[in-house]
mmCIF file of C-alpha atoms and ligand atoms in Angstrom:
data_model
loop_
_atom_site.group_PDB
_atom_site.id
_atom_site.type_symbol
_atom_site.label_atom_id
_atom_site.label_comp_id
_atom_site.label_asym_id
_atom_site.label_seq_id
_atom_site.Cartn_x
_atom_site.Cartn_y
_atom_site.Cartn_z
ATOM 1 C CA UNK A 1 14.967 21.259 -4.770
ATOM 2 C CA UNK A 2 16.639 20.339 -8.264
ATOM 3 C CA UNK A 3 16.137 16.685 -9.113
ATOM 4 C CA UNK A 4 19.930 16.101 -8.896
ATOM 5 C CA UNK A 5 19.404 17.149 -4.874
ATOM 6 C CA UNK A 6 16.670 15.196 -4.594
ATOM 7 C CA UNK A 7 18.590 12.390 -6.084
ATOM 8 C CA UNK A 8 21.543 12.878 -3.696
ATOM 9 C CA UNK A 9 19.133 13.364 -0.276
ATOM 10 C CA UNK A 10 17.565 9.842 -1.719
ATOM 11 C CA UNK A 11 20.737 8.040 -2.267
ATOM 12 C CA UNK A 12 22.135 9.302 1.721
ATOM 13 C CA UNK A 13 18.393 8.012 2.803
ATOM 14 C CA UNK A 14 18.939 4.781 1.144
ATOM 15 C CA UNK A 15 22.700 4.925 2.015
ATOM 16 C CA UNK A 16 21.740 4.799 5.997
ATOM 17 C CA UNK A 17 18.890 2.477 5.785
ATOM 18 C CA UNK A 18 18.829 -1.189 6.840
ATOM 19 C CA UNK A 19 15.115 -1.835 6.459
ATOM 20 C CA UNK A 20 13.136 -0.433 3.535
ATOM 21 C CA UNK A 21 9.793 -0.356 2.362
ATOM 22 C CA UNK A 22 8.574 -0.145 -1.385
ATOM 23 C CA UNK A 23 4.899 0.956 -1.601
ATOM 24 C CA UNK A 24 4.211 0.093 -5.446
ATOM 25 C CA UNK A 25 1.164 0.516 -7.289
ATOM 26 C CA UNK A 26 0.580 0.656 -11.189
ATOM 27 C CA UNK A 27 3.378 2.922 -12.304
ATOM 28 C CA UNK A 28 5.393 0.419 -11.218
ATOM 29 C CA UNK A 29 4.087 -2.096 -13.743
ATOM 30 C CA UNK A 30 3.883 0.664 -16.594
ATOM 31 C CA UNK A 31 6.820 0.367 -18.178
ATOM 32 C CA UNK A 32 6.577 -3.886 -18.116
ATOM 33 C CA UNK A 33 3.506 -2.685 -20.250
ATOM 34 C CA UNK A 34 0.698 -3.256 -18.191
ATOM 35 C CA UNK A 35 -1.361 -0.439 -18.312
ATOM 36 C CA UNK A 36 -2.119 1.521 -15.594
ATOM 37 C CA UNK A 37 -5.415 1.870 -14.301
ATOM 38 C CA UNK A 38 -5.838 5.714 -15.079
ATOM 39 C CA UNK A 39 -4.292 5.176 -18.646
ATOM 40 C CA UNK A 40 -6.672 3.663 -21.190
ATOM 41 C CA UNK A 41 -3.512 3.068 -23.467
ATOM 42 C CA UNK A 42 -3.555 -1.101 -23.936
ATOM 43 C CA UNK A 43 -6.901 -2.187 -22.491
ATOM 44 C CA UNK A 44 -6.948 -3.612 -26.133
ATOM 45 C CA UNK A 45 -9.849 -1.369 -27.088
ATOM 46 C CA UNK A 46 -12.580 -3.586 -26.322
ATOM 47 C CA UNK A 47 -13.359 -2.791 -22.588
ATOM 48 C CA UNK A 48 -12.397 0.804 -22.930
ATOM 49 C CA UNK A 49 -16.194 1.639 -22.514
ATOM 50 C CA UNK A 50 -15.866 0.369 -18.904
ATOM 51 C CA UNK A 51 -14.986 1.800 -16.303
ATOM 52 C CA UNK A 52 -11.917 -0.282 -14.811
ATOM 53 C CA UNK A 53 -13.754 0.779 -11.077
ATOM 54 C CA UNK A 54 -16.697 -0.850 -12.143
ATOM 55 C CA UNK A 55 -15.456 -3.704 -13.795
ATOM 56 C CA UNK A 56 -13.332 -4.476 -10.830
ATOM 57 C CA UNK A 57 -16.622 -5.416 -8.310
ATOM 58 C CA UNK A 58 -18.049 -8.802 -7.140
ATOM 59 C CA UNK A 59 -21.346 -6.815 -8.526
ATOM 60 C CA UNK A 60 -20.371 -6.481 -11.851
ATOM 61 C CA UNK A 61 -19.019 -10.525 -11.660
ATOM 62 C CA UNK A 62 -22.608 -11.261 -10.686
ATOM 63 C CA UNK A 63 -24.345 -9.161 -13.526
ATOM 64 C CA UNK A 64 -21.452 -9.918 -16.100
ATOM 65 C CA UNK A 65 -19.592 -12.998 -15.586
ATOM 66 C CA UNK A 66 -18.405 -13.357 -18.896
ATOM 67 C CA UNK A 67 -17.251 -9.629 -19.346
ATOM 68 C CA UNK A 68 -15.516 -9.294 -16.393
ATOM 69 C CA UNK A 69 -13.862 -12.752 -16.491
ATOM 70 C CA UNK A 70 -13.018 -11.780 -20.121
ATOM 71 C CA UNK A 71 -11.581 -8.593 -19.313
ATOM 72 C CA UNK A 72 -8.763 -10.663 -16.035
ATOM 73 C CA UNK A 73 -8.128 -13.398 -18.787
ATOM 74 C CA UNK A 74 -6.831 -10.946 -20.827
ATOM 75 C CA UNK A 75 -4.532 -9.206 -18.085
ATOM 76 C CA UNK A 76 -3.848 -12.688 -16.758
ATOM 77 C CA UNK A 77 -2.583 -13.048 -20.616
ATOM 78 C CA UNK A 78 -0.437 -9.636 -20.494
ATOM 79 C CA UNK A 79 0.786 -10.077 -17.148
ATOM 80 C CA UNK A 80 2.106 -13.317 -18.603
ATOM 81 C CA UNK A 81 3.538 -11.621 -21.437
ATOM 82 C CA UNK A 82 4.985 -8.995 -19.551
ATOM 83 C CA UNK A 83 8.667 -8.794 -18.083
ATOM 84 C CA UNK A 84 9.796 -7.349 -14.911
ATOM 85 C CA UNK A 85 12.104 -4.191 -15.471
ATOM 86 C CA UNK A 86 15.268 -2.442 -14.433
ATOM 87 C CA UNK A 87 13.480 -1.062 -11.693
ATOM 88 C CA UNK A 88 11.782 -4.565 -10.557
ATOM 89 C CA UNK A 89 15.972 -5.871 -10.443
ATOM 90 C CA UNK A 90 16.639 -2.774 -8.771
ATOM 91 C CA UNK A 91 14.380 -3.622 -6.147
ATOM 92 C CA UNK A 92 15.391 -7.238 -6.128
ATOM 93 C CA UNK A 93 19.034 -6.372 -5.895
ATOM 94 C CA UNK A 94 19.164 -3.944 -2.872
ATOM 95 C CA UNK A 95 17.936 -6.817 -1.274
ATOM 96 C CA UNK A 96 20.496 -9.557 -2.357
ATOM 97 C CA UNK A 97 23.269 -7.177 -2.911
ATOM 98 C CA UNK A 98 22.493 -4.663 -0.827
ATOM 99 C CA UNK A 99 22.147 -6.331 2.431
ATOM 100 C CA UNK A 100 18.996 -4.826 3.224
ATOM 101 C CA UNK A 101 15.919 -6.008 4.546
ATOM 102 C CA UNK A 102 13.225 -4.722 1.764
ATOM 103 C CA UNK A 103 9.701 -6.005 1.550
ATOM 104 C CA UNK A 104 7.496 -4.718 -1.219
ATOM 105 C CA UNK A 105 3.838 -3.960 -0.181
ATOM 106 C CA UNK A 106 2.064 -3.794 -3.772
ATOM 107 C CA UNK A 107 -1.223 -2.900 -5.173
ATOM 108 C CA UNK A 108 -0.574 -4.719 -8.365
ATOM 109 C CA UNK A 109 -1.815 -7.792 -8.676
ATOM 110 C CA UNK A 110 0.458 -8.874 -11.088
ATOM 111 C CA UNK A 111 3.474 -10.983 -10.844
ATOM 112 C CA UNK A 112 6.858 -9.089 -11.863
ATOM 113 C CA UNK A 113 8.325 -8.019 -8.052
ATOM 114 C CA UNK A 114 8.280 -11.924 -7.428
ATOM 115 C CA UNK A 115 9.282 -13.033 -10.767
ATOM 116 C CA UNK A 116 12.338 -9.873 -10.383
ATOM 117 C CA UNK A 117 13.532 -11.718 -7.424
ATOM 118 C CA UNK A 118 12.119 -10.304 -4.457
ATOM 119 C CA UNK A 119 11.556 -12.408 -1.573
ATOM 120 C CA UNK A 120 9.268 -11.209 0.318
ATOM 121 C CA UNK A 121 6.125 -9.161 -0.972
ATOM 122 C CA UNK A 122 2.922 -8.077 0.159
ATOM 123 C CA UNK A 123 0.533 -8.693 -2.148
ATOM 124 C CA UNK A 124 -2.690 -5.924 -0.480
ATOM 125 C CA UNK A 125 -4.743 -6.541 -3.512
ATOM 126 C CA UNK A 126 -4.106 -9.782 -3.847
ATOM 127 C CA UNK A 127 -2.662 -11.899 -7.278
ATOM 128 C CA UNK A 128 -4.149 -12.585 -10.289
ATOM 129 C CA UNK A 129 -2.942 -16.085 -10.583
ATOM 130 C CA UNK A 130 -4.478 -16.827 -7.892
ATOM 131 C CA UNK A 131 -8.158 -18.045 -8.695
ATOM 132 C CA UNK A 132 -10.582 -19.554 -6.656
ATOM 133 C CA UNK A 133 -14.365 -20.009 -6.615
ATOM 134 C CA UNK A 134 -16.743 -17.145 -6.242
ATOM 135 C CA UNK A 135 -19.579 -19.298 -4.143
ATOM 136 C CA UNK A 136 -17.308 -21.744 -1.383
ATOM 137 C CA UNK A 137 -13.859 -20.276 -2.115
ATOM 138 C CA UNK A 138 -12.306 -23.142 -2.868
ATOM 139 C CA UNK A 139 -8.980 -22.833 -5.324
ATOM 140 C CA UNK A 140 -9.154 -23.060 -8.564
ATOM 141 C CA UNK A 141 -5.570 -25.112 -9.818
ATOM 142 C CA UNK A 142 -7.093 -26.010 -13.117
ATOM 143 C CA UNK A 143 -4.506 -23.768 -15.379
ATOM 144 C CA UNK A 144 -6.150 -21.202 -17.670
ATOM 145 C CA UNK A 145 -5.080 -19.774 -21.485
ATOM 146 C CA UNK A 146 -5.786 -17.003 -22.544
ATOM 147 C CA UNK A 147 -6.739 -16.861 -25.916
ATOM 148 C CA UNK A 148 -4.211 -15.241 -29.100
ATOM 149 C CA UNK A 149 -6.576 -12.232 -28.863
ATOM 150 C CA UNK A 150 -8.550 -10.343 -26.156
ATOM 151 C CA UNK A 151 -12.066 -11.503 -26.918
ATOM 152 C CA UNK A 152 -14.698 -9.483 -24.521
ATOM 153 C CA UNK A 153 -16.937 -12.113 -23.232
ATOM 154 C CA UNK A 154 -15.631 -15.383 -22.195
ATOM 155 C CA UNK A 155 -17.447 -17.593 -19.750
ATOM 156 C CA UNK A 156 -15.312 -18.257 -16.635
ATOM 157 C CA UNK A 157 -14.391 -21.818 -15.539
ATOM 158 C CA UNK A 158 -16.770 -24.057 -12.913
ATOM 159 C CA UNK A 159 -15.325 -24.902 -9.185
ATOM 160 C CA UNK A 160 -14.564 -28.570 -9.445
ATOM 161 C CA UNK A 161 -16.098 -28.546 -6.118
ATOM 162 C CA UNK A 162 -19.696 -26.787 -6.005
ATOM 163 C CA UNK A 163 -20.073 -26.144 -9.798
ATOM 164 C CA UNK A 164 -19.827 -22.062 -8.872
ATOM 165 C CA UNK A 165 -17.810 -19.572 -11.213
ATOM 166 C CA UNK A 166 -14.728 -18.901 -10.731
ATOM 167 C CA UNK A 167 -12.734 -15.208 -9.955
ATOM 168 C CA UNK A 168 -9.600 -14.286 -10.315
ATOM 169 C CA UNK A 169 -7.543 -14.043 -6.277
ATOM 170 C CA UNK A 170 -7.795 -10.134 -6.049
ATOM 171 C CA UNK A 171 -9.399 -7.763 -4.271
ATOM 172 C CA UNK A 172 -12.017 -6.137 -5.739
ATOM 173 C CA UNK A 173 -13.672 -2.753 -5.081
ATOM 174 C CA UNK A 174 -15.835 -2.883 -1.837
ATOM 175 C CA UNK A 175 -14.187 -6.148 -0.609
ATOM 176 C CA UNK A 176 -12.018 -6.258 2.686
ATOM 177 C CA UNK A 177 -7.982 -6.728 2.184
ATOM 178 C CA UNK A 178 -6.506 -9.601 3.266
ATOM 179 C CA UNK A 179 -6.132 -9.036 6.984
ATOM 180 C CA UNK A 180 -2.912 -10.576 7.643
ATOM 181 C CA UNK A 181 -1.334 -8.935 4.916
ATOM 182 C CA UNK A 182 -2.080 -5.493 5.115
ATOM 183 C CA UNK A 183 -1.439 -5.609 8.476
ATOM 184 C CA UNK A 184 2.000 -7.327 7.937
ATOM 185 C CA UNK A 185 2.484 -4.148 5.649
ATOM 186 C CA UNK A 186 1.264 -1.826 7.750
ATOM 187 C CA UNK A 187 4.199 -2.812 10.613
ATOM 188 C CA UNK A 188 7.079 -2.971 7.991
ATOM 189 C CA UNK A 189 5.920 0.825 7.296
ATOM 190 C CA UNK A 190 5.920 1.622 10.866
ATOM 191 C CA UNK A 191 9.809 -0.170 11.681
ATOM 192 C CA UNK A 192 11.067 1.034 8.323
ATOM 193 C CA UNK A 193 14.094 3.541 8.113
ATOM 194 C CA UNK A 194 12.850 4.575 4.357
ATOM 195 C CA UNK A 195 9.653 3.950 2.399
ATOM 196 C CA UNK A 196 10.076 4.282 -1.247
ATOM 197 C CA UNK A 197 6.560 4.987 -2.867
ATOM 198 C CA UNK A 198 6.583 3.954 -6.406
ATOM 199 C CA UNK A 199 3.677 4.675 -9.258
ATOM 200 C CA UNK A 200 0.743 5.438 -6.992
ATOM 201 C CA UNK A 201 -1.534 7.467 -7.883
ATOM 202 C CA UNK A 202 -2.335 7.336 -4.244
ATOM 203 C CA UNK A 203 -6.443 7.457 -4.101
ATOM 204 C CA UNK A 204 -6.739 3.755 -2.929
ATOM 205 C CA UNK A 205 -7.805 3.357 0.435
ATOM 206 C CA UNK A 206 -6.749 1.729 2.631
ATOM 207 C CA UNK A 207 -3.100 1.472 1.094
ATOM 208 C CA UNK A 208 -3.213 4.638 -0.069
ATOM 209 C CA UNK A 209 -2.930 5.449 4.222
ATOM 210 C CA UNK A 210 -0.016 3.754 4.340
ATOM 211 C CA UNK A 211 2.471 6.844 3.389
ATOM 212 C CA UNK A 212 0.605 8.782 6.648
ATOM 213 C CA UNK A 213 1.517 5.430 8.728
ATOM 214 C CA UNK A 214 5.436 6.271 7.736
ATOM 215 C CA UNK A 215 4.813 9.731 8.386
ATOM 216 C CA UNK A 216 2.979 9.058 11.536
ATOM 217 C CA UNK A 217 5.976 7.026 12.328
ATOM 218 C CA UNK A 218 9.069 9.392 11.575
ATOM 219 C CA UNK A 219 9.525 7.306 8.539
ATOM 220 C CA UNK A 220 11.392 9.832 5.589
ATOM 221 C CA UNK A 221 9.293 8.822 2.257
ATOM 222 C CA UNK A 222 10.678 9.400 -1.429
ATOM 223 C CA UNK A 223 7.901 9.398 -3.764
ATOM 224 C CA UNK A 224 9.012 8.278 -7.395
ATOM 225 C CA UNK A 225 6.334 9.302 -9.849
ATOM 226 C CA UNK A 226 6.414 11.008 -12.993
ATOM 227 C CA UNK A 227 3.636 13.139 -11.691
ATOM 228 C CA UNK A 228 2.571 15.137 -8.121
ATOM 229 C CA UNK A 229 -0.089 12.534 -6.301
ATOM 230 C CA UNK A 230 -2.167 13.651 -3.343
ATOM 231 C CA UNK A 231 0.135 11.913 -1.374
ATOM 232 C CA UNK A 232 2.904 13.942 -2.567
ATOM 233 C CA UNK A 233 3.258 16.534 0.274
ATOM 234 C CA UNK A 234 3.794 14.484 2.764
ATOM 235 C CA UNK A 235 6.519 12.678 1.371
ATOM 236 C CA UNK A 236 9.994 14.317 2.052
ATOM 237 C CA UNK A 237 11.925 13.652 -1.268
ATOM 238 C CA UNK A 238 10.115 13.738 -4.762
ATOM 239 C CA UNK A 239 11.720 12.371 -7.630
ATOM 240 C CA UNK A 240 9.711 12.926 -10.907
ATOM 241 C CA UNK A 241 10.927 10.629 -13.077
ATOM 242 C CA UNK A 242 10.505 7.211 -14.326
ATOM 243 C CA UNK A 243 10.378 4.221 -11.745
ATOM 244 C CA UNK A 244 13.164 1.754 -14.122
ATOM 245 C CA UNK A 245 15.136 4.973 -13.985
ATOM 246 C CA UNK A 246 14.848 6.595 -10.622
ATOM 247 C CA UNK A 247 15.267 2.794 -8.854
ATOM 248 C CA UNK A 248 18.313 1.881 -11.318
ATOM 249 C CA UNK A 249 20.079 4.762 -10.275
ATOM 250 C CA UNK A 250 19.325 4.615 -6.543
ATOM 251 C CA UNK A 251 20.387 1.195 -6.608
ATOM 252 C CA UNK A 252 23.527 1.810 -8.376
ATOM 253 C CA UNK A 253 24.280 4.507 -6.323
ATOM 254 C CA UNK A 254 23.983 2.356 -3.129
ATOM 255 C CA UNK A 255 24.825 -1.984 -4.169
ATOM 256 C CA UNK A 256 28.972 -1.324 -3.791
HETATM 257 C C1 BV8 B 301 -12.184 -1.527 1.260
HETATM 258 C C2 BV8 B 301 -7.463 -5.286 -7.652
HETATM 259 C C3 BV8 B 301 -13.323 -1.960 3.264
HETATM 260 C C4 BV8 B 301 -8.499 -5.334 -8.723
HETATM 261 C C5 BV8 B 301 -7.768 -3.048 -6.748
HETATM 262 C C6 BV8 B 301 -17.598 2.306 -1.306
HETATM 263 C C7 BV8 B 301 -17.752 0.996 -0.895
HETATM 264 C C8 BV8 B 301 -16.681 0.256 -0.434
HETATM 265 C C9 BV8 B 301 -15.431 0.822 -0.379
HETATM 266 C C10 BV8 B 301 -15.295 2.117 -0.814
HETATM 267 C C11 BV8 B 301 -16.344 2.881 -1.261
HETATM 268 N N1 BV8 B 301 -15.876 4.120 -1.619
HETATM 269 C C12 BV8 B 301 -14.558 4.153 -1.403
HETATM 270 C C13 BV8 B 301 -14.206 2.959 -0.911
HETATM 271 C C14 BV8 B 301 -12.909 2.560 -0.581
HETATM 272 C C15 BV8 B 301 -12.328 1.992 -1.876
HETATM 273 C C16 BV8 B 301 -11.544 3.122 -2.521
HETATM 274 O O1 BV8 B 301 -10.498 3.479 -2.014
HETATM 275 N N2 BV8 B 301 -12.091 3.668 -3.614
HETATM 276 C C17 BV8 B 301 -11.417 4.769 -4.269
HETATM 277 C C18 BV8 B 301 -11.625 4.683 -5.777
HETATM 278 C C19 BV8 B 301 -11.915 6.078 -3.670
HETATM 279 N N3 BV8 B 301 -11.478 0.899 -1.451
HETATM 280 C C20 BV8 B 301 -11.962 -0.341 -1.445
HETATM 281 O O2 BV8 B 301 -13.041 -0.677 -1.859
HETATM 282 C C21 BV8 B 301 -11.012 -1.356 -0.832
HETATM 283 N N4 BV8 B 301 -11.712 -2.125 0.160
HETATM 284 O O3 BV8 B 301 -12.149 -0.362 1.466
HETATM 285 O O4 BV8 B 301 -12.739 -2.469 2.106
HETATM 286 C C22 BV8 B 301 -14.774 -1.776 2.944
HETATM 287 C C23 BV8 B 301 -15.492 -2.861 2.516
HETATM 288 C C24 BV8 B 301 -16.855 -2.690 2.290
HETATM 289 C C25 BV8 B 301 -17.456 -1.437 2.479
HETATM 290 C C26 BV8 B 301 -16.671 -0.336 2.860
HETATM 291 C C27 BV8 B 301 -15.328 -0.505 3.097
HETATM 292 C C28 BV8 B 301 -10.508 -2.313 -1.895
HETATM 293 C C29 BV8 B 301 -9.604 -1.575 -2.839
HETATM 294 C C30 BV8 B 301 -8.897 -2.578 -3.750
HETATM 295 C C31 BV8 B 301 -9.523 -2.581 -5.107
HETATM 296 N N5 BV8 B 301 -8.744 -3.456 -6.002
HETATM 297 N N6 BV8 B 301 -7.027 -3.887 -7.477
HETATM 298 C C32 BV8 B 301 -7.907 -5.255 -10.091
HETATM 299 O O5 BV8 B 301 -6.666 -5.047 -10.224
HETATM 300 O O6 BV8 B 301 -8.693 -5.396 -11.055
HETATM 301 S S1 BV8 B 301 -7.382 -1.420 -6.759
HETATM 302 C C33 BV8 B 301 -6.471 -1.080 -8.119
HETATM 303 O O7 BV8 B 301 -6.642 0.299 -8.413
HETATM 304 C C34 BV8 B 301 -4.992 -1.234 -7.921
HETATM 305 O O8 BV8 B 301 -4.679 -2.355 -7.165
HETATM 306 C C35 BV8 B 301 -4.575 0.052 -7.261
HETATM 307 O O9 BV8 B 301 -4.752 -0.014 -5.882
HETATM 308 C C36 BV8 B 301 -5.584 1.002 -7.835
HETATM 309 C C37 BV8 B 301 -4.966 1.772 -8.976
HETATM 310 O O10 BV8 B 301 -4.183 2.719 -8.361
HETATM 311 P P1 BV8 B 301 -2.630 2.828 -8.716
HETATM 312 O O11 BV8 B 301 -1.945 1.532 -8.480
HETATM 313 O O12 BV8 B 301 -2.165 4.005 -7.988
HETATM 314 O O13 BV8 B 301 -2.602 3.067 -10.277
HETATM 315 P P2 BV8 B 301 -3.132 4.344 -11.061
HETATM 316 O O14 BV8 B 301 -3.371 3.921 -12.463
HETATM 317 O O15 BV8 B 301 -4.218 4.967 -10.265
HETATM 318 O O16 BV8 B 301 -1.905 5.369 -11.006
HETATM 319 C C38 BV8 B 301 -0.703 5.026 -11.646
HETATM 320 C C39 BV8 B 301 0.343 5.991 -11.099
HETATM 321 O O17 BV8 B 301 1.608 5.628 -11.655
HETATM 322 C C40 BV8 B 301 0.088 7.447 -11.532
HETATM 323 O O18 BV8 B 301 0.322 8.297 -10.424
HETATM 324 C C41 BV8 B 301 1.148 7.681 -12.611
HETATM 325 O O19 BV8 B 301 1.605 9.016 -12.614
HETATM 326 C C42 BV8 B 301 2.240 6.755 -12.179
HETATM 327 N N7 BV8 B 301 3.123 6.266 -13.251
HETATM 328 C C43 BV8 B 301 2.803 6.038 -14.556
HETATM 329 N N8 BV8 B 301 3.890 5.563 -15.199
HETATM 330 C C44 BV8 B 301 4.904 5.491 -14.273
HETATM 331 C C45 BV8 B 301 4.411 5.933 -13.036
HETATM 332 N N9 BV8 B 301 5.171 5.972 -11.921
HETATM 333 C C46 BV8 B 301 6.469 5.583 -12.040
HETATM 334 N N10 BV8 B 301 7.008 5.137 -13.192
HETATM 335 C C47 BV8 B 301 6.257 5.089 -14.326
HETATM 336 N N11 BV8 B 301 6.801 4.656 -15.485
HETATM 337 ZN ZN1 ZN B 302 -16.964 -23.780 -5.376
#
């Protein structure tokens, strides 16, 4: 199909839904200018010898605690200096203006659906401003600066409570999802009318299984990505472009 079919079989999807589902992962962040995790552009040089897979493990927190906590003070830092984008409002508006029910299950653990307006949105991976202590758990409310520039090794702050280091609220690699919330966006998947998968590059499990839920469910799926994604087969409209771009003109199309 030509993307100006897709484009019109995504606008009657959106057109006839009442309750819709945006799967986001990185690509949804790229154009804010967070890097993505498969693009090394902007990982200010200094970690680019690391794996972002390995960096992102309780392991490599043990073994490195001043690397790693470098490397999320300086995201915490970019995420900070970042802005949500047309496609974050988009989002945001089909919701106020649109008189839809949307809830956004993301990946990112940034904060630019929430600061675009969104009201209600799964965090799977969880946030980065949300710390709290690697050894009882405790939160960490203590706030944190980042410094001017991305220095490599930085030690992380002590737990007020036990003295233990503290992490940054996300999940990392080999650690469990937050039960409640996946689960939570696991059944707005399965009573959605539309699922709009945004900037995935769908090989993280388990959210990456939440396209096959929709599927499983009847669920239509558009995929917006600039490239094809292993999920992209089973999704029924694909529209390769831009996520500010494809979402602005959906939007548009729909908010009278
Ligand atoms: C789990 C927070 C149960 C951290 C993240 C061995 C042991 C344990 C588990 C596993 C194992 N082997 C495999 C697993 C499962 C593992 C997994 O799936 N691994 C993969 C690599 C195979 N999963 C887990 O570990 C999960 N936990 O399974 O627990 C368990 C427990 C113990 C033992 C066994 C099982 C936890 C996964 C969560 C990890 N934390 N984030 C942090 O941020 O630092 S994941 C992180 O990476 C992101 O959150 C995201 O999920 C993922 C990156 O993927 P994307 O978001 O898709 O981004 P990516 O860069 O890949 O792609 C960007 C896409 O955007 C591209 O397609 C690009 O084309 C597109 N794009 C670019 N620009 C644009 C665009 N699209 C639109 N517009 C644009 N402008
Ligand atoms: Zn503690």
């Amino acid at each position: 199909m030509s993307d100006a079919s897709e484009v019109r079989v995504a606008v009657s999807l959106l057109e006839q839904a009442r309750r819709v589902v945006v799967l986001s992962g990185a690509g949804m962040s790229a154009e804010s200018g967070i890097a993505t995790f498969r693009s090394r552009d902007g990982v200010a040089g200094l970690w680019d010898q690391y794996d972002p897979m390995t960096l992102a493990t309780a392991q490599a927190f043990s073994d490195e605690p001043e690397l790693v906590w470098g490397w999320y003070l300086w995201r915490i830092g970019t995420m900070r200096a970042a802005a949500p984008h047309d496609g974050h409002h988009a989002i945001a508006a089909l919701e106020s203006r649109g008189n839809r029910d949307v809830t956004v299950v993301t990946q990112n653990v940034d904060d630019l659906h929430d600061r675009a307006g969104s009201t209600r949105v799964l965090h799977v991976h969880g946030q980065l401003n949300a710390l709290r202590c690697f050894d009882c758990g405790a939160t960490h409310e203590d706030a944190v600066e980042p410094p001017a520039d991305p220095v490599r090794r930085v030690p992380p702050p002590r737990c007020r409570r036990c003295g233990g280091l503290v992490r940054p609220g996300i999940v990392w690699f080999g650690e469990t999802l937050p039960a409640e919330v996946f689960s939570a966006g696991q059944e707005a998947v399965e009573n959605a009318d539309l699922v709009l998968l945004v900037g995935t590059s769908g090989v993280v499990y388990p959210a990456a299984g939440l396209p096959a839920v929709a599927r499983a469910a009847g669920v239509p799926v558009v995929e917006i990505n600039p490239e094809e994604t292993p999920l992209s087969d089973m999704c029924d409209v694909l529209l390769r472009r831009p996520a500010s771009e494809a979402l602005r003109e959906l939007a548009t199309a729909v908010i009278a």
